[in-house]
Coordinates of C-alpha atoms in Angstrom, one line a residue:
X1 CA 254.3 -36.4 183.8
X2 CA 255.0 -39.9 185.1
X3 CA 255.8 -38.7 188.7
X4 CA 252.8 -36.5 188.8
X5 CA 250.5 -39.3 187.6
X6 CA 251.8 -41.8 190.1
X7 CA 251.4 -39.2 192.9
X8 CA 247.8 -38.3 192.1
X9 CA 246.6 -41.8 191.1
X10 CA 248.0 -44.0 193.9
X11 CA 251.0 -42.9 195.9
X12 CA 249.7 -39.7 197.6
X13 CA 246.1 -39.9 198.7
X14 CA 246.3 -36.2 199.6
X15 CA 247.1 -35.3 196.0
X16 CA 243.8 -34.2 194.5
X17 CA 245.1 -32.2 191.6
X18 CA 243.2 -32.5 188.2
X19 CA 244.2 -31.6 184.7
X20 CA 243.8 -28.0 183.7
X21 CA 242.2 -27.2 180.3
X22 CA 245.6 -26.6 178.8
X23 CA 246.2 -30.4 178.8
X24 CA 243.7 -30.7 176.0
X25 CA 244.5 -27.9 173.6
X26 CA 247.8 -26.1 174.4
X27 CA 251.0 -28.0 173.7
X28 CA 253.2 -24.9 174.2
X29 CA 252.7 -24.9 178.0
X30 CA 254.7 -28.1 178.2
X31 CA 257.7 -26.6 176.5
X32 CA 260.2 -24.1 177.8
X33 CA 260.6 -22.3 174.5
X34 CA 262.2 -19.2 176.1
X35 CA 264.8 -21.3 178.0
X36 CA 263.8 -19.8 181.4
X37 CA 265.9 -21.0 184.3
X38 CA 263.7 -23.1 186.5
X39 CA 266.5 -24.5 188.6
X40 CA 267.4 -28.2 188.9
X41 CA 266.2 -31.4 190.7
X42 CA 267.9 -33.0 193.7
X43 CA 269.7 -35.4 191.3
X44 CA 271.2 -32.4 189.4
X45 CA 269.0 -32.7 186.3
X46 CA 268.0 -29.3 184.9
X47 CA 264.4 -28.4 184.7
X48 CA 263.2 -27.4 181.2
X49 CA 260.6 -29.1 178.9
X50 CA 258.1 -31.4 180.6
X51 CA 259.2 -35.1 180.3
X52 CA 256.4 -36.8 178.4
X53 CA 255.4 -40.5 178.4
X54 CA 256.8 -42.8 175.7
X55 CA 253.5 -42.9 173.8
X56 CA 253.8 -39.2 173.1
X57 CA 256.9 -39.8 171.0
X58 CA 258.6 -36.9 172.7
X59 CA 256.2 -34.4 171.0
X60 CA 254.0 -32.1 173.0
X61 CA 251.6 -31.8 170.1
X62 CA 251.1 -35.6 170.0
X63 CA 250.6 -35.7 173.8
X64 CA 247.9 -33.0 173.6
X65 CA 246.2 -34.6 170.5
X66 CA 245.8 -38.0 172.2
X67 CA 244.6 -36.3 175.4
X68 CA 241.9 -34.4 173.4
X69 CA 241.0 -37.5 171.4
X70 CA 240.3 -39.4 174.7
X71 CA 238.4 -36.5 176.2
X72 CA 236.1 -36.2 173.2
X73 CA 235.5 -39.9 173.0
X74 CA 232.0 -41.4 173.5
X75 CA 233.4 -43.4 176.5
X76 CA 234.2 -40.2 178.4
X77 CA 230.9 -38.6 177.4
X78 CA 229.0 -41.7 178.6
X79 CA 230.7 -41.5 182.0
X80 CA 231.1 -37.8 182.5
X81 CA 228.1 -37.5 184.9
X82 CA 229.9 -39.8 187.4
X83 CA 232.8 -37.3 187.5
X84 CA 230.4 -34.4 188.0
X85 CA 228.8 -36.3 190.9
X86 CA 232.2 -36.7 192.5
X87 CA 233.5 -33.1 192.0
X88 CA 230.4 -30.9 192.1
X89 CA 227.6 -33.2 193.0
X90 CA 226.0 -35.3 195.6
X91 CA 229.0 -37.6 196.0
X92 CA 231.2 -34.7 197.2
X93 CA 230.1 -34.8 200.8
X94 CA 228.1 -37.0 203.2
X95 CA 227.4 -40.7 203.2
X96 CA 227.5 -40.8 199.4
X97 CA 231.1 -39.4 199.5
X98 CA 232.1 -42.1 202.0
X99 CA 230.6 -44.8 199.8
X100 CA 232.4 -43.5 196.7
X101 CA 235.7 -43.2 198.7
X102 CA 235.7 -39.5 197.9
X103 CA 236.6 -38.1 201.4
X104 CA 239.6 -35.9 202.0
X105 CA 241.3 -34.0 204.8
X106 CA 239.1 -31.3 206.3
X107 CA 241.5 -28.6 205.2
X108 CA 240.4 -29.3 201.6
X109 CA 236.8 -28.2 202.3
X110 CA 236.2 -24.5 202.3
X111 CA 233.3 -24.6 204.7
X112 CA 235.3 -26.6 207.3
X113 CA 237.9 -24.0 208.0
X114 CA 237.6 -20.3 208.9
X115 CA 241.1 -18.7 208.8
X116 CA 239.8 -15.6 210.6
X117 CA 239.2 -17.7 213.8
X118 CA 242.5 -19.5 213.8
X119 CA 245.0 -17.8 216.2
X120 CA 247.8 -20.3 216.0
X121 CA 250.2 -19.0 213.3
X122 CA 251.7 -22.4 212.7
X123 CA 248.3 -24.0 212.1
X124 CA 247.3 -21.2 209.8
X125 CA 250.5 -21.5 207.8
X126 CA 249.9 -25.2 207.5
X127 CA 246.4 -24.7 206.2
X128 CA 247.5 -22.1 203.7
X129 CA 250.3 -24.4 202.5
X130 CA 247.6 -27.1 201.9
X131 CA 245.5 -24.7 199.9
X132 CA 248.4 -23.3 197.9
X133 CA 249.8 -26.7 196.9
X134 CA 246.7 -28.7 196.4
X135 CA 243.8 -26.3 196.1
X136 CA 240.3 -26.7 197.6
X137 CA 237.3 -28.8 196.8
X138 CA 234.8 -26.6 194.8
X139 CA 231.4 -25.6 196.0
X140 CA 228.8 -28.3 195.9
X141 CA 226.4 -27.5 193.0
X142 CA 224.1 -30.5 192.8
X143 CA 222.4 -32.5 195.6
X144 CA 221.2 -35.4 193.4
X145 CA 222.7 -37.6 190.7
X146 CA 223.5 -35.7 187.5
X147 CA 221.8 -37.1 184.4
X148 CA 223.9 -39.0 181.8
X149 CA 224.8 -37.2 178.6
X150 CA 223.0 -38.5 175.5
X151 CA 225.8 -40.0 173.4
X152 CA 225.7 -40.7 169.7
X153 CA 227.4 -43.9 168.7
X154 CA 229.2 -46.7 170.6
X155 CA 230.1 -46.2 174.3
X156 CA 233.5 -47.7 173.8
X157 CA 236.9 -45.9 173.8
X158 CA 238.4 -48.7 171.9
X159 CA 235.9 -48.4 169.1
X160 CA 236.2 -44.6 169.2
X161 CA 239.9 -44.8 168.7
X162 CA 239.5 -47.4 166.0
X163 CA 237.1 -45.2 164.1
X164 CA 239.8 -42.5 164.0
X165 CA 242.6 -44.8 163.1
X166 CA 244.4 -44.8 159.8
X167 CA 242.6 -48.1 159.0
X168 CA 239.3 -46.2 158.5
X169 CA 240.1 -43.7 155.8
X170 CA 238.1 -40.7 154.7
X171 CA 236.9 -40.4 151.1
X172 CA 239.9 -38.4 149.8
X173 CA 242.2 -41.3 150.6
X174 CA 240.4 -43.4 148.0
X175 CA 240.5 -41.0 145.1
X176 CA 242.2 -42.5 142.1
X177 CA 242.7 -39.6 139.7
X178 CA 241.4 -36.1 138.7
X179 CA 238.1 -36.5 136.9
X180 CA 236.3 -33.5 135.4
X181 CA 232.8 -33.1 136.8
X182 CA 230.0 -34.1 134.3
X183 CA 228.6 -30.6 134.7
X184 CA 231.1 -27.7 134.6
X185 CA 231.3 -25.7 137.7
X186 CA 231.5 -22.6 135.6
X187 CA 233.0 -21.7 132.2
X188 CA 236.2 -19.8 133.0
X189 CA 237.4 -18.6 129.6
X190 CA 239.6 -15.7 130.5
X191 CA 242.2 -16.8 133.0
X192 CA 243.1 -19.6 135.3
X193 CA 241.0 -20.4 138.4
X194 CA 241.9 -18.1 141.3
X195 CA 239.3 -18.8 144.1
X196 CA 237.1 -21.8 144.8
X197 CA 234.3 -21.8 147.5
X198 CA 232.3 -24.8 148.5
X199 CA 228.8 -23.8 149.6
X200 CA 225.7 -25.7 150.5
X201 CA 224.3 -25.0 147.1
X202 CA 227.4 -26.1 145.2
X203 CA 230.9 -25.1 144.2
X204 CA 231.7 -21.6 143.1
X205 CA 234.8 -20.5 141.3
X206 CA 236.2 -17.3 139.8
X207 CA 239.2 -16.5 137.7
X208 CA 242.7 -15.4 138.8
X209 CA 242.8 -12.0 140.5
X210 CA 239.3 -12.3 141.7
X211 CA 237.9 -13.1 145.1
X212 CA 234.4 -14.1 146.2
X213 CA 233.1 -12.0 149.1
X214 CA 231.6 -13.8 152.1
X215 CA 229.2 -14.7 153.5
X216 CA 226.8 -14.6 150.6
X217 CA 229.5 -15.2 148.0
X218 CA 227.4 -13.2 145.4
X219 CA 229.9 -10.3 145.1
X220 CA 233.4 -10.5 143.5
X221 CA 236.4 -8.3 144.4
X222 CA 238.7 -7.9 141.4
X223 CA 242.2 -6.5 140.9
X224 CA 245.1 -6.7 138.4
X225 CA 243.9 -3.9 136.0
X226 CA 246.4 -1.8 134.1
X227 CA 245.7 1.3 136.1
X228 CA 246.2 -0.6 139.4
X229 CA 242.6 0.0 140.4
X230 CA 240.2 -2.6 141.8
X231 CA 236.5 -3.2 141.6
X232 CA 233.5 -4.8 143.3
X233 CA 231.1 -6.6 141.1
X234 CA 228.2 -9.1 140.9
X235 CA 229.2 -12.7 140.7
X236 CA 226.2 -13.9 138.7
X237 CA 226.0 -11.1 136.1
X238 CA 229.6 -10.0 136.2
X239 CA 228.4 -6.5 136.3
X240 CA 230.9 -4.0 137.9
X241 CA 229.2 -2.2 140.8
X242 CA 232.0 0.0 142.0
X243 CA 235.5 0.9 140.9
X244 CA 238.1 1.9 143.6
X245 CA 241.2 3.8 142.5
X246 CA 242.8 4.1 145.9
X247 CA 245.0 1.0 145.4
X248 CA 247.0 2.7 142.7
X249 CA 249.0 4.6 145.4
X250 CA 250.4 1.3 146.7
X251 CA 251.7 -0.2 143.4
X252 CA 250.4 -3.3 141.7
X253 CA 248.2 -5.6 143.7
X254 CA 249.3 -9.2 143.5
X255 CA 247.0 -10.9 146.1
X256 CA 244.0 -10.1 148.3
X257 CA 241.9 -11.6 151.1
X258 CA 238.4 -10.7 152.1
X259 CA 237.6 -12.0 155.7
X260 CA 234.4 -10.0 156.0
X261 CA 232.0 -8.2 153.6
X262 CA 233.5 -4.8 154.6
X263 CA 237.2 -5.7 155.0
X264 CA 239.7 -6.3 152.2
X265 CA 243.4 -7.0 152.7
X266 CA 245.8 -6.5 149.8
X267 CA 249.5 -7.1 149.1
X268 CA 251.6 -6.3 146.1
X269 CA 254.8 -4.8 144.7
X270 CA 255.1 -2.1 147.3
X271 CA 256.0 -4.9 149.9
X272 CA 253.4 -3.7 152.4
X273 CA 250.1 -5.2 153.5
X274 CA 247.1 -2.8 153.2
X275 CA 244.0 -3.3 155.3
X276 CA 240.9 -1.5 153.7
X277 CA 237.5 -0.8 155.1
X278 CA 234.6 -0.7 152.6
X279 CA 231.7 1.6 153.5
X280 CA 228.5 0.7 151.8
X281 CA 224.8 1.7 151.5
X282 CA 221.9 -0.7 151.0
X283 CA 222.4 -0.6 147.3
X284 CA 226.2 -0.4 146.6
X285 CA 229.6 0.1 148.1
X286 CA 230.5 3.8 148.5
X287 CA 234.2 4.0 149.3
X288 CA 237.2 2.0 150.2
X289 CA 239.2 3.6 153.1
X290 CA 242.7 2.7 154.2
X291 CA 242.6 1.4 157.8
X292 CA 246.2 0.3 158.3
X293 CA 249.5 -0.3 156.5
X294 CA 251.6 -3.3 157.8
X295 CA 255.3 -3.0 157.2
X296 CA 257.6 -6.1 157.5
X297 CA 258.4 -7.6 154.1
X298 CA 261.3 -6.2 152.1
X299 CA 260.1 -7.4 148.6
X300 CA 256.7 -7.9 146.9
X301 CA 254.0 -9.7 148.8
X302 CA 252.9 -12.7 146.7
X303 CA 250.2 -14.4 148.8
X304 CA 248.2 -13.9 152.0
X305 CA 245.5 -15.6 154.0
X306 CA 243.3 -14.6 156.9
X307 CA 242.1 -17.0 159.7
X308 CA 239.1 -15.6 161.5
X309 CA 239.2 -18.5 163.9
X310 CA 242.7 -17.6 165.2
X311 CA 242.5 -13.9 164.2
X312 CA 245.7 -13.9 162.3
X313 CA 246.9 -12.8 158.8
X314 CA 249.7 -14.7 157.2
X315 CA 251.5 -13.2 154.3
X316 CA 254.2 -14.6 151.9
X317 CA 256.8 -12.6 149.9
X318 CA 259.5 -12.7 147.3
X319 CA 261.9 -12.1 150.2
X320 CA 261.4 -15.8 151.1
X321 CA 259.7 -15.2 154.4
X322 CA 256.2 -15.4 155.8
X323 CA 254.9 -13.0 158.4
X324 CA 252.2 -13.7 161.0
X325 CA 250.1 -10.6 161.9
X326 CA 247.5 -10.1 164.6
X327 CA 244.2 -9.4 162.8
X328 CA 242.7 -7.7 165.8
X329 CA 245.4 -5.2 166.5
X330 CA 247.0 -5.2 163.0
X331 CA 250.5 -5.7 164.4
X332 CA 253.5 -7.9 163.7
X333 CA 253.6 -11.2 165.6
X334 CA 256.4 -13.3 164.1
X335 CA 258.3 -14.3 161.0
X336 CA 258.6 -17.7 159.4
X337 CA 262.0 -18.1 157.9
X338 CA 263.9 -20.8 156.0
X339 CA 262.1 -20.8 152.6
X340 CA 264.4 -21.5 149.7
X341 CA 262.4 -19.5 147.1
X342 CA 259.6 -17.0 146.8
X343 CA 256.7 -18.0 148.9
X344 CA 253.9 -18.9 146.5
X345 CA 251.1 -20.1 148.7
X346 CA 250.0 -20.0 152.4
X347 CA 247.1 -21.6 154.3
X348 CA 245.9 -21.7 157.9
X349 CA 244.0 -24.6 159.4
X350 CA 241.1 -23.0 161.1
X351 CA 240.7 -26.0 163.4
X352 CA 244.3 -26.6 164.7
X353 CA 245.9 -23.3 163.8
X354 CA 248.7 -25.0 161.8
X355 CA 250.2 -23.0 159.0
X356 CA 251.3 -24.3 155.6
X357 CA 253.7 -22.3 153.4
X358 CA 255.0 -23.3 150.0
X359 CA 258.1 -22.0 148.3
X360 CA 259.1 -23.6 145.0
X361 CA 258.7 -27.3 145.4
X362 CA 259.0 -27.1 149.2
X363 CA 256.1 -27.5 151.7
X364 CA 256.6 -26.2 155.2
X365 CA 254.4 -26.7 158.3
X366 CA 254.4 -24.4 161.3
X367 CA 252.5 -24.0 164.5
X368 CA 250.2 -21.0 165.0
X369 CA 253.0 -19.5 167.2
X370 CA 255.4 -19.8 164.2
X371 CA 257.5 -22.8 165.4
X372 CA 258.5 -25.2 162.6
X373 CA 256.8 -28.6 162.6
X374 CA 258.3 -30.2 159.5
X375 CA 259.1 -29.5 155.8
X376 CA 259.6 -31.5 152.7
X377 CA 260.8 -31.1 149.1
X378 CA 257.7 -32.4 147.2
X379 CA 259.5 -32.9 143.9
X380 CA 262.9 -32.9 142.3
X381 CA 261.4 -31.3 139.2
X382 CA 261.4 -27.5 139.0
X383 CA 258.3 -27.6 136.8
X384 CA 256.3 -29.0 139.7
X385 CA 256.3 -25.8 141.7
X386 CA 253.5 -25.6 144.3
X387 CA 250.9 -23.0 143.4
X388 CA 248.3 -23.5 146.1
X389 CA 247.7 -25.5 149.3
X390 CA 244.9 -26.1 151.8
X391 CA 244.1 -28.3 154.9
X392 CA 241.4 -30.8 155.5
X393 CA 239.7 -29.7 158.8
X394 CA 238.3 -32.7 160.6
X395 CA 238.6 -32.8 164.4
X396 CA 241.9 -31.4 165.6
X397 CA 242.7 -34.8 167.2
X398 CA 242.2 -36.7 164.0
X399 CA 245.5 -38.0 162.6
X400 CA 243.9 -38.6 159.2
X401 CA 243.9 -34.9 158.3
X402 CA 246.0 -34.0 155.3
X403 CA 247.6 -31.1 153.6
X404 CA 246.6 -30.7 149.9
X405 CA 249.0 -29.1 147.4
X406 CA 248.4 -28.2 143.8
X407 CA 251.4 -28.0 141.4
X408 CA 252.2 -26.1 138.2
X409 CA 252.0 -29.3 136.2
X410 CA 248.4 -30.0 137.2
X411 CA 249.2 -32.7 139.9
X412 CA 247.4 -32.6 143.2
X413 CA 249.1 -34.3 146.2
X414 CA 247.8 -35.2 149.6
X415 CA 250.2 -35.2 152.5
X416 CA 249.9 -36.4 156.1
X417 CA 252.3 -36.3 159.0
X418 CA 253.8 -39.4 160.6
X419 CA 256.4 -40.1 163.3
X420 CA 259.5 -42.2 162.7
X421 CA 262.0 -43.3 165.3
X422 CA 265.6 -42.3 164.5
X423 CA 268.1 -45.1 164.9
X424 CA 271.6 -44.9 166.3
X425 CA 271.4 -41.2 166.9
X426 CA 272.6 -40.0 170.3
X427 CA 269.8 -37.8 171.8
X428 CA 270.4 -34.3 173.0
X429 CA 267.3 -34.4 175.2
X430 CA 265.4 -32.0 172.9
X431 CA 261.6 -31.7 172.8
X432 CA 261.2 -34.7 170.4
X433 CA 262.9 -37.1 172.8
X434 CA 260.9 -39.5 174.9
X435 CA 261.8 -40.5 178.5
X436 CA 263.9 -43.4 177.3
X437 CA 266.1 -41.1 175.3
X438 CA 264.7 -42.2 171.9
X439 CA 264.6 -39.5 169.3
X440 CA 261.5 -39.2 167.1
X441 CA 261.0 -37.2 164.0
X442 CA 257.7 -35.9 162.6
X443 CA 257.7 -35.9 158.8
X444 CA 255.4 -35.5 155.8
X445 CA 254.3 -38.6 153.9
X446 CA 252.7 -38.6 150.4
X447 CA 249.5 -40.6 150.8
X448 CA 247.9 -39.8 147.4
X449 CA 248.9 -38.3 144.1
X450 CA 246.2 -37.2 141.7
X451 CA 246.4 -36.3 138.0
X452 CA 244.5 -36.9 134.9
X453 CA 246.4 -40.0 133.9
X454 CA 248.2 -41.4 137.0
X455 CA 247.6 -42.4 140.5
X456 CA 249.6 -43.4 143.6
X457 CA 247.8 -46.1 145.5
X458 CA 247.7 -45.8 149.2
X459 CA 249.7 -49.0 149.6
X460 CA 252.5 -47.4 147.6
X461 CA 252.7 -44.2 149.5
X462 CA 256.2 -43.1 150.3
X463 CA 258.2 -40.3 151.7
X464 CA 259.4 -37.9 149.0
X465 CA 263.0 -36.7 149.0
X466 CA 263.9 -34.2 151.6

């Protein structure tokens, strides 16, 4: 990165390369995960992962996050029209380009060279080499100055970065303890809470083994009956509208997800994931047809979640693994291994694609491609097994996002990721190593613990035992 930046910014005036979109959303393109052989440099160093600047802490995700944060800042928005003028606008050619010092070699302009008229093979080869290595200036789209974008807020990168810094904390960092609402969300007398949905009109909740159906949230999909059947009912009246007995062929249902009004995904004791299609008339659901059976787990499926943003299904099992499935093709993608107990909860961040999986008291974080980010043992007490988890979904570049876990003893914990520099450890040059050879580690930090009687103030936050 350093050499390319120095080349394009000051050392090589013929270097007109710009950042491709991947620099703002795709950290994987900077990493040679498959250990492909790219050869070596003249000094003998082997080419592999891209060498990142020190401020990226050796982590491609941090590099991309900060790039995106700068791109989305008010400062960039306020000056974006100047860049458009240079690349696509009136400052691309003519006297305005000369004034803006935006003039390049004629070979870079597509209307300046006609390869069909060039007879000299050496000259043609030279021009093609220019185009292959540095590209061409795009077509001129605008002949007058592009209007400035209307920006909400301060036109200052420093203030933008400060607003997203840990010093300015969202509301959930200031919570002191768990306080019951003055008005009950709903009286749940039969079983524990199983599904909570936050809507514009308020918070909806249903018991365990029940699922609210989007997008209206006025229907409830239920399972867990003695005959292994399932049903679709009305949320307000609790009236059962339709009973489906087709699930009985696949053992006891232990978990379900409902990404659309007509799609239900179930998992249970049979170790398979079943994808069902509900056919319905105007009045009521007619039938529940099996669309696909997904094989991968070797023991009962205990939890699953669907991300419509990333089109993936993530399932957890008693076999101590999670599996990522492609929701479009309904095929296996990858397996998340390393859990020390039955996977009890999974969640997908619909903004970043990060995956959280919980097994016993352990919390694991993964990328959308199934690569481990970090993990932590949240408690030394077996009674504090994690039962559920979720993400806050602010901007993907916002470092204040947290993972929320709910434990069997009623405690809710908020976790955030931080970087620490490892001391006196000889680096192996891995992906979490910066250009100075310093090794960095990304880990989970407890920033808030909520219960009925206790609180962990932000100033006392600490890293839990690994």
